[in-house]
Short mmCIF file of C-alpha atoms and ligand atoms in Angstrom, two decimals:
data_model
loop_
_atom_site.label_atom_id
_atom_site.label_comp_id
_atom_site.label_asym_id
_atom_site.label_seq_id
_atom_site.Cartn_x
_atom_site.Cartn_y
_atom_site.Cartn_z
CA MET A 799 -13.89 29.74 14.67
CA ALA A 800 -11.29 29.47 17.56
CA GLU A 801 -8.27 27.99 16.85
CA LEU A 802 -7.36 24.51 20.06
CA ALA A 803 -4.30 24.71 21.06
CA VAL A 804 -1.95 21.74 20.20
CA GLU A 805 0.29 21.61 22.97
CA PRO A 806 -2.50 20.43 25.92
CA VAL A 807 -3.26 17.96 23.01
CA PHE A 808 1.12 16.75 22.52
CA ALA A 809 1.15 16.34 26.96
CA ALA A 810 -2.19 14.23 26.53
CA LEU A 811 -0.28 11.74 23.72
CA GLN A 812 3.11 11.92 25.92
CA ARG A 813 0.95 10.74 29.10
CA GLY A 814 -1.65 7.95 26.68
CA PHE A 815 1.79 6.97 25.00
CA ASP A 816 1.74 3.27 26.98
CA ALA A 817 -1.74 2.84 26.95
CA SER A 818 -1.66 3.41 22.80
CA ILE A 819 0.49 0.99 22.74
CA GLU A 820 -1.66 -1.62 24.28
CA ARG A 821 -4.02 -0.48 22.58
CA LEU A 822 -2.41 -0.95 19.35
CA CYS A 823 -1.34 -4.71 19.91
CA ALA A 824 -5.21 -5.03 21.06
CA LEU A 825 -5.66 -4.88 17.38
CA LEU A 826 -2.54 -6.72 16.51
CA ARG A 827 -4.07 -9.45 18.24
CA ILE A 828 -6.94 -10.18 15.20
CA PRO A 829 -5.50 -12.16 12.57
CA SER A 830 -7.11 -10.24 10.38
CA VAL A 831 -6.32 -11.78 7.36
CA GLY A 832 -8.33 -10.40 4.37
CA THR A 833 -7.46 -12.79 1.58
CA ASP A 834 -7.87 -16.27 3.27
CA PRO A 835 -11.65 -17.49 3.78
CA ALA A 836 -10.44 -19.30 6.49
CA PHE A 837 -10.15 -15.29 8.96
CA ALA A 838 -12.85 -14.09 7.39
CA GLU A 839 -14.47 -13.89 10.92
CA ASP A 840 -11.36 -12.70 12.49
CA THR A 841 -11.12 -9.77 9.52
CA ARG A 842 -14.45 -9.03 10.72
CA ARG A 843 -13.65 -8.83 13.92
CA ALA A 844 -11.31 -6.26 13.15
CA ALA A 845 -14.09 -3.99 11.48
CA ALA A 846 -16.14 -4.66 14.61
CA TRP A 847 -13.24 -4.18 17.20
CA LEU A 848 -12.23 -0.41 15.17
CA VAL A 849 -16.79 0.37 15.08
CA GLU A 850 -16.72 -0.01 18.99
CA ARG A 851 -12.95 2.55 19.21
CA LEU A 852 -14.48 4.62 17.00
CA LYS A 853 -17.50 5.34 19.63
CA GLU A 854 -15.66 4.70 22.54
CA ILE A 855 -13.66 7.85 21.50
CA GLY A 856 -16.81 9.66 19.76
CA PHE A 857 -17.98 9.15 16.64
CA ASP A 858 -20.64 7.83 14.86
CA ALA A 859 -19.07 4.23 13.72
CA SER A 860 -20.86 1.91 11.61
CA LEU A 861 -19.99 -1.11 9.92
CA ARG A 862 -21.45 -1.41 6.89
CA PRO A 863 -21.45 -4.37 4.97
CA THR A 864 -20.49 -4.93 1.26
CA SER A 865 -19.99 -7.82 -0.94
CA GLY A 866 -16.96 -8.96 0.90
CA MET A 867 -15.36 -7.08 4.22
CA PRO A 868 -17.42 -4.52 5.47
CA MET A 869 -16.75 -0.64 5.73
CA VAL A 870 -15.87 1.06 8.72
CA VAL A 871 -17.57 4.48 8.64
CA ALA A 872 -17.30 7.27 11.17
CA HIS A 873 -18.39 10.79 11.69
CA ASP A 874 -17.54 13.80 14.60
CA PRO A 875 -20.76 14.65 15.55
CA ASP A 876 -19.76 17.36 17.28
CA ALA A 877 -17.73 18.82 14.37
CA PRO A 878 -17.83 23.05 13.71
CA ALA A 879 -20.02 23.14 10.57
CA ASP A 880 -17.69 25.57 8.79
CA ALA A 881 -14.54 24.02 9.26
CA PRO A 882 -11.99 22.11 6.66
CA HIS A 883 -13.39 18.49 6.07
CA LEU A 884 -10.79 16.11 6.00
CA LEU A 885 -11.37 12.30 5.23
CA TYR A 886 -8.99 10.02 7.01
CA TYR A 887 -8.31 6.88 5.59
CA GLY A 888 -7.17 3.45 6.21
CA HIS A 889 -7.11 -0.58 6.02
CA TYR A 890 -7.77 -2.90 8.89
CA ASP A 891 -6.59 -5.99 6.11
CA VAL A 892 -3.38 -7.84 6.70
CA GLN A 893 -1.57 -10.22 4.11
CA PRO A 894 -0.94 -13.91 5.29
CA PRO A 895 2.10 -14.18 7.52
CA ASP A 896 3.61 -17.31 5.77
CA PRO A 897 6.13 -18.66 6.11
CA LEU A 898 5.26 -18.84 9.77
CA ARG A 899 8.39 -20.22 10.44
CA GLU A 900 11.11 -17.64 9.09
CA TRP A 901 8.75 -15.36 11.87
CA ASP A 902 10.64 -15.13 15.77
CA ASN A 903 7.59 -14.80 17.62
CA PRO A 904 3.85 -15.88 16.23
CA PRO A 905 2.53 -12.84 13.73
CA PHE A 906 -0.05 -12.50 15.89
CA GLU A 907 0.90 -12.49 19.59
CA PRO A 908 2.82 -8.63 19.00
CA ARG A 909 6.00 -8.31 20.45
CA ILE A 910 7.82 -5.35 21.99
CA VAL A 911 11.44 -5.24 21.02
CA GLN A 912 14.53 -3.45 21.01
CA GLY A 913 16.22 -2.43 18.12
CA PRO A 914 18.44 0.69 17.49
CA HIS A 915 15.77 3.16 17.25
CA GLY A 916 14.10 1.78 20.30
CA PRO A 917 11.36 -0.58 21.07
CA ARG A 918 9.93 -1.81 18.29
CA VAL A 919 6.27 -4.02 17.55
CA VAL A 920 7.46 -6.57 16.10
CA ALA A 921 3.48 -8.40 14.66
CA ARG A 922 1.34 -8.78 11.44
CA GLY A 923 0.29 -5.59 10.09
CA ALA A 924 2.68 -3.79 12.44
CA VAL A 925 3.29 -0.88 10.05
CA ASP A 926 0.53 -2.09 7.14
CA ASP A 927 -1.68 -0.71 8.39
CA LYS A 928 -2.58 -1.01 12.23
CA GLY A 929 0.31 0.74 13.22
CA GLN A 930 0.16 3.46 10.79
CA LEU A 931 -3.56 4.17 10.95
CA MET A 932 -3.72 4.33 14.94
CA THR A 933 -1.54 7.02 14.61
CA TRP A 934 -4.07 9.11 13.54
CA LEU A 935 -6.78 6.94 15.52
CA GLU A 936 -5.10 8.12 18.52
CA ALA A 937 -4.62 11.50 17.47
CA LEU A 938 -8.32 12.18 16.92
CA ALA A 939 -8.89 10.70 20.83
CA ALA A 940 -6.65 13.09 22.50
CA TRP A 941 -8.10 15.97 20.38
CA LYS A 942 -11.13 15.15 22.17
CA ALA A 943 -10.38 13.88 24.82
CA VAL A 944 -8.31 17.48 25.56
CA HIS A 945 -10.36 19.52 23.98
CA GLY A 946 -13.97 17.64 24.35
CA ARG A 947 -14.25 18.51 20.36
CA LEU A 948 -12.19 19.08 17.15
CA PRO A 949 -11.73 22.15 14.95
CA VAL A 950 -12.09 20.54 11.79
CA ARG A 951 -14.89 18.48 10.83
CA VAL A 952 -13.64 14.90 10.91
CA SER A 953 -14.83 11.87 9.20
CA VAL A 954 -13.76 7.87 8.73
CA LEU A 955 -13.20 5.32 6.51
CA ILE A 956 -11.18 2.02 6.96
CA GLU A 957 -11.41 -0.80 4.22
CA GLY A 958 -11.03 -4.45 4.90
CA GLU A 959 -9.98 -5.72 1.04
CA GLU A 960 -7.26 -3.68 0.02
CA GLU A 961 -4.39 -6.05 0.41
CA SER A 962 -6.87 -7.59 -2.52
CA ALA A 963 -6.61 -4.94 -4.62
CA SER A 964 -10.20 -2.90 -2.93
CA GLU A 965 -12.83 -4.78 -5.01
CA ASN A 966 -15.57 -3.53 -3.51
CA LEU A 967 -14.32 -0.21 -2.70
CA GLU A 968 -15.42 2.15 -5.92
CA PRO A 969 -19.25 0.93 -5.93
CA PHE A 970 -18.81 1.90 -1.72
CA LEU A 971 -17.49 5.36 -2.69
CA LEU A 972 -20.22 6.00 -5.69
CA ALA A 973 -22.95 4.33 -3.40
CA ASN A 974 -22.28 6.91 -0.47
CA ALA A 975 -20.68 9.78 -2.31
CA ASP A 976 -22.12 12.79 -0.69
CA GLU A 977 -21.79 11.15 2.78
CA LEU A 978 -17.98 10.46 2.21
CA LYS A 979 -17.27 13.65 0.67
CA ALA A 980 -14.74 16.07 2.05
CA ASP A 981 -11.97 18.67 1.06
CA VAL A 982 -9.40 16.49 1.23
CA CYS A 983 -8.05 12.60 2.21
CA VAL A 984 -5.36 11.82 4.87
CA ILE A 985 -4.03 8.40 4.57
CA SER A 986 -0.92 7.23 6.75
CA ASP A 987 -0.19 3.85 4.64
CA THR A 988 3.51 4.97 3.29
CA GLY A 989 7.48 4.94 4.92
CA MET A 990 10.11 7.61 5.05
CA LEU A 991 13.73 7.42 4.35
CA GLY A 992 14.70 7.61 8.14
CA VAL A 993 13.61 7.61 11.67
CA ASN A 994 14.43 11.50 11.61
CA GLU A 995 13.33 12.19 7.80
CA PRO A 996 10.03 12.91 8.17
CA ALA A 997 8.17 12.78 4.25
CA ILE A 998 5.45 13.17 2.89
CA THR A 999 4.31 11.02 -0.36
CA THR A 1000 3.33 12.86 -3.90
CA MET A 1001 3.63 9.56 -6.39
CA LEU A 1002 2.15 6.17 -5.57
CA ARG A 1003 2.84 4.22 -8.49
CA GLY A 1004 -0.88 2.13 -9.86
CA ILE A 1005 -0.59 -1.82 -10.35
CA LEU A 1006 -1.75 -4.46 -12.78
CA TYR A 1007 -2.13 -7.74 -11.56
CA LEU A 1008 -1.84 -10.66 -13.84
CA GLU A 1009 -1.78 -14.93 -14.05
CA LEU A 1010 -1.10 -16.39 -17.54
CA ARG A 1011 -2.08 -19.85 -17.38
CA ILE A 1012 -1.07 -21.90 -20.69
CA GLN A 1013 -1.98 -25.52 -22.16
CA GLY A 1014 -0.20 -27.87 -24.59
CA PRO A 1015 -0.98 -31.15 -24.78
CA VAL A 1016 -4.57 -31.92 -23.12
CA ARG A 1017 -2.75 -34.23 -20.39
CA ASP A 1018 0.89 -34.89 -19.11
CA LEU A 1019 3.22 -37.19 -22.50
CA HIS A 1020 6.11 -39.34 -21.75
CA SER A 1021 8.98 -36.87 -22.28
CA GLY A 1022 10.81 -39.59 -24.52
CA MET A 1023 7.36 -40.50 -26.39
CA PHE A 1024 6.77 -37.48 -27.25
CA GLY A 1025 9.75 -34.51 -26.91
CA GLY A 1026 11.00 -32.83 -29.14
CA ALA A 1027 7.89 -33.33 -31.40
CA VAL A 1028 5.50 -31.80 -29.29
CA PRO A 1029 4.38 -28.14 -28.04
CA ASN A 1030 5.63 -27.36 -24.15
CA PRO A 1031 3.78 -25.01 -22.52
CA ILE A 1032 6.06 -24.08 -19.60
CA HIS A 1033 9.05 -23.69 -22.63
CA MET A 1034 6.27 -21.48 -24.16
CA LEU A 1035 5.48 -19.69 -20.71
CA THR A 1036 9.39 -18.96 -20.17
CA ARG A 1037 9.28 -17.40 -23.28
CA VAL A 1038 7.09 -14.60 -22.86
CA LEU A 1039 7.93 -13.91 -19.49
CA ALA A 1040 11.55 -13.49 -20.60
CA ALA A 1041 10.31 -11.44 -23.80
CA LEU A 1042 8.65 -9.11 -21.28
CA HIS A 1043 12.15 -7.27 -20.76
CA ASP A 1044 14.60 -5.59 -23.53
CA ALA A 1045 18.53 -6.12 -22.67
CA HIS A 1046 18.11 -2.21 -21.25
CA GLY A 1047 15.74 -3.28 -18.82
CA ARG A 1048 12.83 -1.48 -20.51
CA ILE A 1049 9.04 -3.51 -21.15
CA ALA A 1050 9.00 -4.33 -24.52
CA LEU A 1051 5.50 -4.26 -25.20
CA PRO A 1052 4.30 -1.97 -27.99
CA GLY A 1053 2.67 1.23 -26.67
CA PHE A 1054 3.37 0.12 -22.90
CA TYR A 1055 5.40 3.64 -22.33
CA ASP A 1056 3.57 6.30 -24.47
CA ARG A 1057 1.58 7.34 -21.18
CA VAL A 1058 4.95 7.52 -18.96
CA PHE A 1059 5.40 10.97 -17.95
CA ALA A 1060 8.96 12.72 -17.58
CA LEU A 1061 10.28 13.21 -14.30
CA GLU A 1062 10.50 16.83 -14.10
CA PRO A 1063 14.33 17.70 -14.01
CA GLU A 1064 13.93 19.97 -10.74
CA ILE A 1065 12.09 16.58 -8.74
CA ARG A 1066 14.47 14.62 -10.05
CA ALA A 1067 17.58 17.14 -8.46
CA GLN A 1068 15.14 17.42 -5.43
CA TRP A 1069 15.54 13.33 -5.53
CA ARG A 1070 19.39 13.25 -6.14
CA ALA A 1071 19.94 15.52 -2.91
CA LEU A 1072 17.64 13.15 -0.88
CA PRO A 1073 19.38 11.13 2.29
CA PHE A 1074 18.22 8.14 0.43
CA ASP A 1075 20.75 5.47 2.10
CA GLU A 1076 21.33 2.65 -1.04
CA LYS A 1077 23.59 0.54 0.04
CA GLY A 1078 21.23 -0.16 3.79
CA PHE A 1079 18.19 -0.64 1.21
CA LEU A 1080 19.85 -3.19 -0.65
CA ALA A 1081 21.65 -4.54 2.77
CA ALA A 1082 18.32 -4.96 3.74
CA ALA A 1083 17.12 -7.36 1.60
CA GLY A 1084 21.40 -8.95 1.21
CA LEU A 1085 21.75 -7.58 -1.63
CA SER A 1086 24.85 -5.14 -3.18
CA ARG A 1087 23.69 -4.09 -6.52
CA SER A 1088 20.70 -2.82 -8.47
CA ILE A 1089 19.58 -3.69 -11.71
CA GLY A 1090 16.94 -2.07 -13.76
CA GLU A 1091 15.88 0.22 -16.64
CA GLU A 1092 19.00 1.87 -17.59
CA GLY A 1093 19.64 5.60 -17.41
CA PHE A 1094 17.77 5.66 -13.58
CA THR A 1095 18.85 6.20 -10.54
CA THR A 1096 17.46 3.46 -7.83
CA LEU A 1097 14.63 5.80 -6.77
CA GLU A 1098 13.91 7.39 -9.92
CA ARG A 1099 12.97 3.61 -10.73
CA LEU A 1100 11.57 2.29 -8.18
CA TRP A 1101 8.93 6.05 -7.52
CA ALA A 1102 8.82 6.99 -10.92
CA ARG A 1103 9.30 4.60 -14.01
CA PRO A 1104 7.10 1.09 -14.30
CA CYS A 1105 8.20 -2.15 -13.90
CA CYS A 1106 7.20 -5.43 -14.43
CA ASP A 1107 7.95 -8.28 -11.83
CA VAL A 1108 7.11 -11.97 -12.49
CA ASN A 1109 4.93 -12.25 -9.14
CA GLY A 1110 4.86 -16.93 -8.68
CA ILE A 1111 5.53 -19.25 -11.84
CA TRP A 1112 4.76 -23.18 -12.06
CA GLY A 1113 3.46 -26.09 -13.99
CA GLY A 1114 5.53 -29.97 -14.90
CA TYR A 1115 6.84 -32.04 -11.62
CA THR A 1116 8.53 -30.55 -9.20
CA GLY A 1117 8.57 -33.47 -6.90
CA GLU A 1118 11.26 -35.34 -5.37
CA GLY A 1119 13.42 -37.99 -8.04
CA SER A 1120 12.71 -37.35 -11.45
CA LYS A 1121 10.04 -37.60 -13.79
CA THR A 1122 10.40 -37.43 -17.61
CA VAL A 1123 6.86 -35.66 -18.50
CA ILE A 1124 5.99 -33.04 -20.55
CA PRO A 1125 3.57 -31.07 -18.60
CA ALA A 1126 0.08 -30.48 -20.16
CA LYS A 1127 0.41 -27.19 -18.09
CA ALA A 1128 1.80 -24.01 -17.13
CA ALA A 1129 1.15 -20.86 -15.13
CA ALA A 1130 3.04 -17.79 -13.68
CA LYS A 1131 1.24 -14.99 -11.57
CA PHE A 1132 3.22 -11.29 -12.72
CA SER A 1133 2.32 -7.55 -12.19
CA PHE A 1134 3.31 -4.09 -13.69
CA ARG A 1135 3.61 -1.02 -11.68
CA LEU A 1136 2.60 1.80 -13.45
CA VAL A 1137 3.37 5.64 -13.36
CA PRO A 1138 1.24 8.64 -14.56
CA ASP A 1139 -0.19 8.76 -16.70
CA GLN A 1140 -0.33 5.06 -17.74
CA ASP A 1141 -4.17 3.16 -17.74
CA PRO A 1142 -4.05 -0.20 -16.39
CA GLN A 1143 -6.47 -1.45 -19.04
CA GLU A 1144 -4.73 -0.36 -21.66
CA VAL A 1145 -1.68 -2.23 -20.25
CA LEU A 1146 -3.74 -5.21 -20.20
CA ALA A 1147 -4.78 -4.74 -23.25
CA GLN A 1148 -1.65 -4.41 -24.58
CA THR A 1149 -0.44 -7.31 -22.87
CA LYS A 1150 -2.98 -9.84 -24.58
CA ALA A 1151 -2.03 -8.18 -27.54
CA PHE A 1152 1.82 -8.65 -26.91
CA LEU A 1153 0.45 -12.90 -26.06
CA SER A 1154 -1.35 -12.74 -29.27
CA SER A 1155 1.77 -12.14 -31.20
CA LEU A 1156 4.47 -14.67 -29.42
CA ILE A 1157 1.86 -17.51 -28.96
CA PRO A 1158 0.98 -19.93 -31.53
CA THR A 1159 -1.76 -21.71 -32.23
CA GLU A 1160 -0.79 -25.09 -30.88
CA TYR A 1161 -0.70 -23.72 -27.49
CA ARG A 1162 -4.51 -22.48 -25.47
CA TRP A 1163 -3.76 -19.88 -23.12
CA GLU A 1164 -6.06 -17.36 -20.67
CA LEU A 1165 -4.96 -13.84 -18.85
CA VAL A 1166 -7.04 -13.78 -15.85
CA PRO A 1167 -6.41 -9.63 -14.55
CA MET A 1168 -6.21 -10.35 -10.59
CA GLY A 1169 -5.97 -6.63 -9.68
CA MET A 1170 -5.87 -2.88 -10.89
CA GLY A 1171 -4.59 0.16 -9.52
CA ARG A 1172 -4.10 3.64 -11.31
CA PRO A 1173 -0.92 5.94 -10.77
CA ILE A 1174 -1.31 9.27 -9.15
CA ARG A 1175 0.56 12.45 -8.09
CA VAL A 1176 -0.90 14.62 -5.24
CA PRO A 1177 -0.32 18.09 -6.24
CA THR A 1178 2.05 19.92 -4.11
CA THR A 1179 0.89 23.36 -4.08
CA SER A 1180 -2.41 22.99 -2.06
CA PRO A 1181 -2.71 25.03 0.92
CA PHE A 1182 -3.46 20.95 2.96
CA LEU A 1183 -0.34 19.86 1.40
CA GLY A 1184 1.27 22.96 3.18
CA ALA A 1185 -0.49 22.33 6.06
CA ALA A 1186 0.99 18.55 6.20
CA ARG A 1187 4.06 20.06 5.55
CA ARG A 1188 4.05 22.21 8.64
CA ALA A 1189 2.40 19.70 10.98
CA LEU A 1190 5.44 16.95 9.89
CA ALA A 1191 8.30 20.22 10.72
CA ILE A 1192 6.08 20.13 14.32
CA ALA A 1193 6.69 16.80 14.83
CA PHE A 1194 9.72 15.79 14.03
CA GLY A 1195 11.89 19.03 14.65
CA LYS A 1196 12.44 18.90 10.89
CA GLU A 1197 11.34 19.71 7.21
CA PRO A 1198 9.80 17.00 5.76
CA ALA A 1199 10.62 15.68 2.06
CA LEU A 1200 8.40 15.21 -1.00
CA ILE A 1201 8.82 11.61 -1.28
CA GLY A 1202 7.63 9.17 -4.80
CA CYS A 1203 6.50 5.57 -3.41
CA GLY A 1204 6.83 2.30 -5.34
CA GLY A 1205 4.16 0.81 -3.57
CA SER A 1206 -0.11 0.80 -4.83
CA ILE A 1207 -2.68 2.33 -2.75
CA PRO A 1208 -5.42 1.54 -5.39
CA VAL A 1209 -7.72 3.90 -3.18
CA VAL A 1210 -6.19 7.04 -4.37
CA ALA A 1211 -6.93 7.03 -7.58
CA THR A 1212 -10.47 5.98 -6.92
CA ILE A 1213 -10.97 8.67 -4.27
CA LYS A 1214 -9.46 10.92 -6.56
CA ASP A 1215 -11.75 10.58 -10.13
CA ARG A 1216 -15.02 9.46 -7.88
CA LEU A 1217 -15.03 11.64 -4.96
CA GLY A 1218 -12.80 14.42 -7.11
CA MET A 1219 -10.86 14.44 -3.54
CA ASP A 1220 -6.62 15.05 -3.21
CA SER A 1221 -4.82 13.10 -0.84
CA LEU A 1222 -2.76 13.92 2.12
CA LEU A 1223 -0.08 10.64 2.65
CA LEU A 1224 2.32 10.93 5.67
CA GLY A 1225 3.77 7.70 6.50
CA PHE A 1226 5.83 6.57 8.61
CA GLY A 1227 7.28 3.00 7.96
CA LEU A 1228 10.86 2.81 7.06
CA ASP A 1229 12.61 0.98 4.35
CA ASP A 1230 13.14 -1.78 6.61
CA ASP A 1231 9.73 -2.93 8.45
CA ARG A 1232 9.10 -6.15 6.28
CA PRO A 1233 6.16 -4.97 5.56
CA HIS A 1234 4.39 -7.91 4.03
CA GLY A 1235 7.02 -10.10 5.23
CA PRO A 1236 7.99 -12.19 8.41
CA ASN A 1237 8.83 -10.07 11.27
CA GLU A 1238 7.36 -7.38 10.62
CA LYS A 1239 7.39 -4.01 12.89
CA PHE A 1240 6.67 -0.89 13.47
CA GLU A 1241 8.95 1.84 15.32
CA LEU A 1242 7.69 3.14 18.75
CA VAL A 1243 9.39 6.14 17.81
CA CYS A 1244 8.11 6.67 14.75
CA TYR A 1245 4.57 5.62 16.25
CA GLU A 1246 5.01 8.24 18.87
CA ARG A 1247 6.02 11.02 15.85
CA GLY A 1248 3.35 9.95 13.46
CA GLN A 1249 0.67 11.13 16.69
CA ARG A 1250 2.70 13.96 17.16
CA ALA A 1251 2.03 14.61 13.24
CA HIS A 1252 -1.69 13.98 13.06
CA ALA A 1253 -2.41 16.02 16.28
CA ALA A 1254 -0.33 19.01 14.54
CA LEU A 1255 -1.37 18.81 11.72
CA ILE A 1256 -5.85 19.25 12.91
CA ALA A 1257 -4.25 22.13 14.27
CA GLU A 1258 -2.40 23.40 10.97
CA VAL A 1259 -5.47 22.03 9.05
CA ALA A 1260 -8.02 24.13 11.47
CA ARG A 1261 -6.01 27.69 11.14
CA LEU A 1262 -6.38 27.33 6.90
CA ALA A 1263 -10.42 28.39 7.71
CA GLY A 1264 -8.55 31.38 9.56
N1 BES B 1933 0.27 0.29 2.08
C1 BES B 1933 0.96 -0.57 0.96
C2 BES B 1933 1.44 0.49 -0.19
C3 BES B 1933 3.09 0.80 0.08
C4 BES B 1933 4.05 -0.45 -0.35
C5 BES B 1933 3.53 2.08 1.04
C6 BES B 1933 5.18 0.23 -0.47
C7 BES B 1933 5.01 1.81 0.95
C8 BES B 1933 5.77 0.60 1.00
C9 BES B 1933 -0.07 -1.36 0.45
O1 BES B 1933 -0.98 -1.92 1.67
C10 BES B 1933 0.58 -2.28 -0.38
O2 BES B 1933 0.86 -3.31 -0.19
N2 BES B 1933 -0.48 -2.31 -1.47
C11 BES B 1933 -0.35 -3.22 -2.47
C12 BES B 1933 -1.89 -3.22 -3.43
C13 BES B 1933 -2.03 -4.24 -4.17
C14 BES B 1933 -2.58 -4.88 -3.29
C15 BES B 1933 -3.40 -4.19 -5.12
C16 BES B 1933 0.74 -3.23 -3.19
O3 BES B 1933 1.69 -2.05 -3.68
O4 BES B 1933 0.78 -4.30 -4.04
MN1 MN B 1934 -0.82 -0.51 3.50
MN1 MN B 1935 0.29 -4.14 2.19
#
């Protein structure tokens, strides 16, 4: 099929950039905090907004109910029948904005603020994932506006439960496999190493999120009457949490490393040559020194090694003053980041076995899984990856780096396992964007280049068909 030129699309994106910022701000004003029932209606409103926008730019779009938040599904009706088929994925849910006091402006009142890279938009969801999904949505809109049609087949899937482990996604993919199957999935929900350092993510860590609840006595006890003679669940909890790591920063669960892949020496060498600003990365968190598993660099620890973090812990008396009490209960939330070829189900079983071996029978305990996602690597030799490399090089004027990502996007493994599709992870976030934190932001220069990269990707993919 005939190629269509990308230059007029770039020109249209440039002319329409201010309007695209307005649209992003309109989406950011909808407080789609997916995990909080109080925001359920708002979250649905974000989905409806996307359906309207997709219809406006010429897609057949609909809201598809699930037992949780609806899926936004769209197809391009004018698609050339034999062209490559892209499935764009994004998520419209955002993390809770708390603590509100730490925001310079209300999280759902987006502001354009000047920074060292020029203007940026500050709001919850700016980079994760509203600003990023809008990069491809704007590129699709500009193609259709300029040429009247796209040179590739396009389908869209945007979910509203990514931040809470995508529970309804797998059943939805299975039930709609024929409709959603494409040649490759395109996702912008990751980062790059700097404004002028485009990147393609080729490795994502998986996740296993757990809550451990331990009970000692049936009710809180006077610690003078009982102390020294009865089990204290906080002691047991802190002991097992401390036992998760050994003195070398490794995770102590028997069998935990059995399936951990060995990073190829070529990739280690590539990563060591990346322009990673470790000092700046740590400084963004107010730190000056990193910690972790011995024998690995910071990037290797973040991208290619598993880890375990306690995310929250509670129990006993934490109010004003003192209270001499032995608490009945203690609990913690903790999570593992997993790497290929670890399996969250298997790590769950290892954790249970480990806890059983450590916690004596005087305590009652339960371990509740709160979310899982499998780790994944993306093949770096596919023609689609080649097209993505060229697209980023065109948009940024610089060859992209192949990087890893310490975060998790469970859909990527699900799409691979269930639909047999690989993903292209073209992310435009920066290390200091504060996703999930106060004053989350997205640089407008990243927004603009992201839009251009997606416009170029469409042209490069069309060209693959020859
Ligand atoms: N977009 C992030 C994943 C990510 C994190 C990319 C950091 C780049 C850097 C995604 O929305 C996310 O937050 N995922 C969760 C998954 C969890 C809720 C199952 C994560 O990684 O904690
Ligand atoms: Mn995200
Ligand atoms: Mn997120």
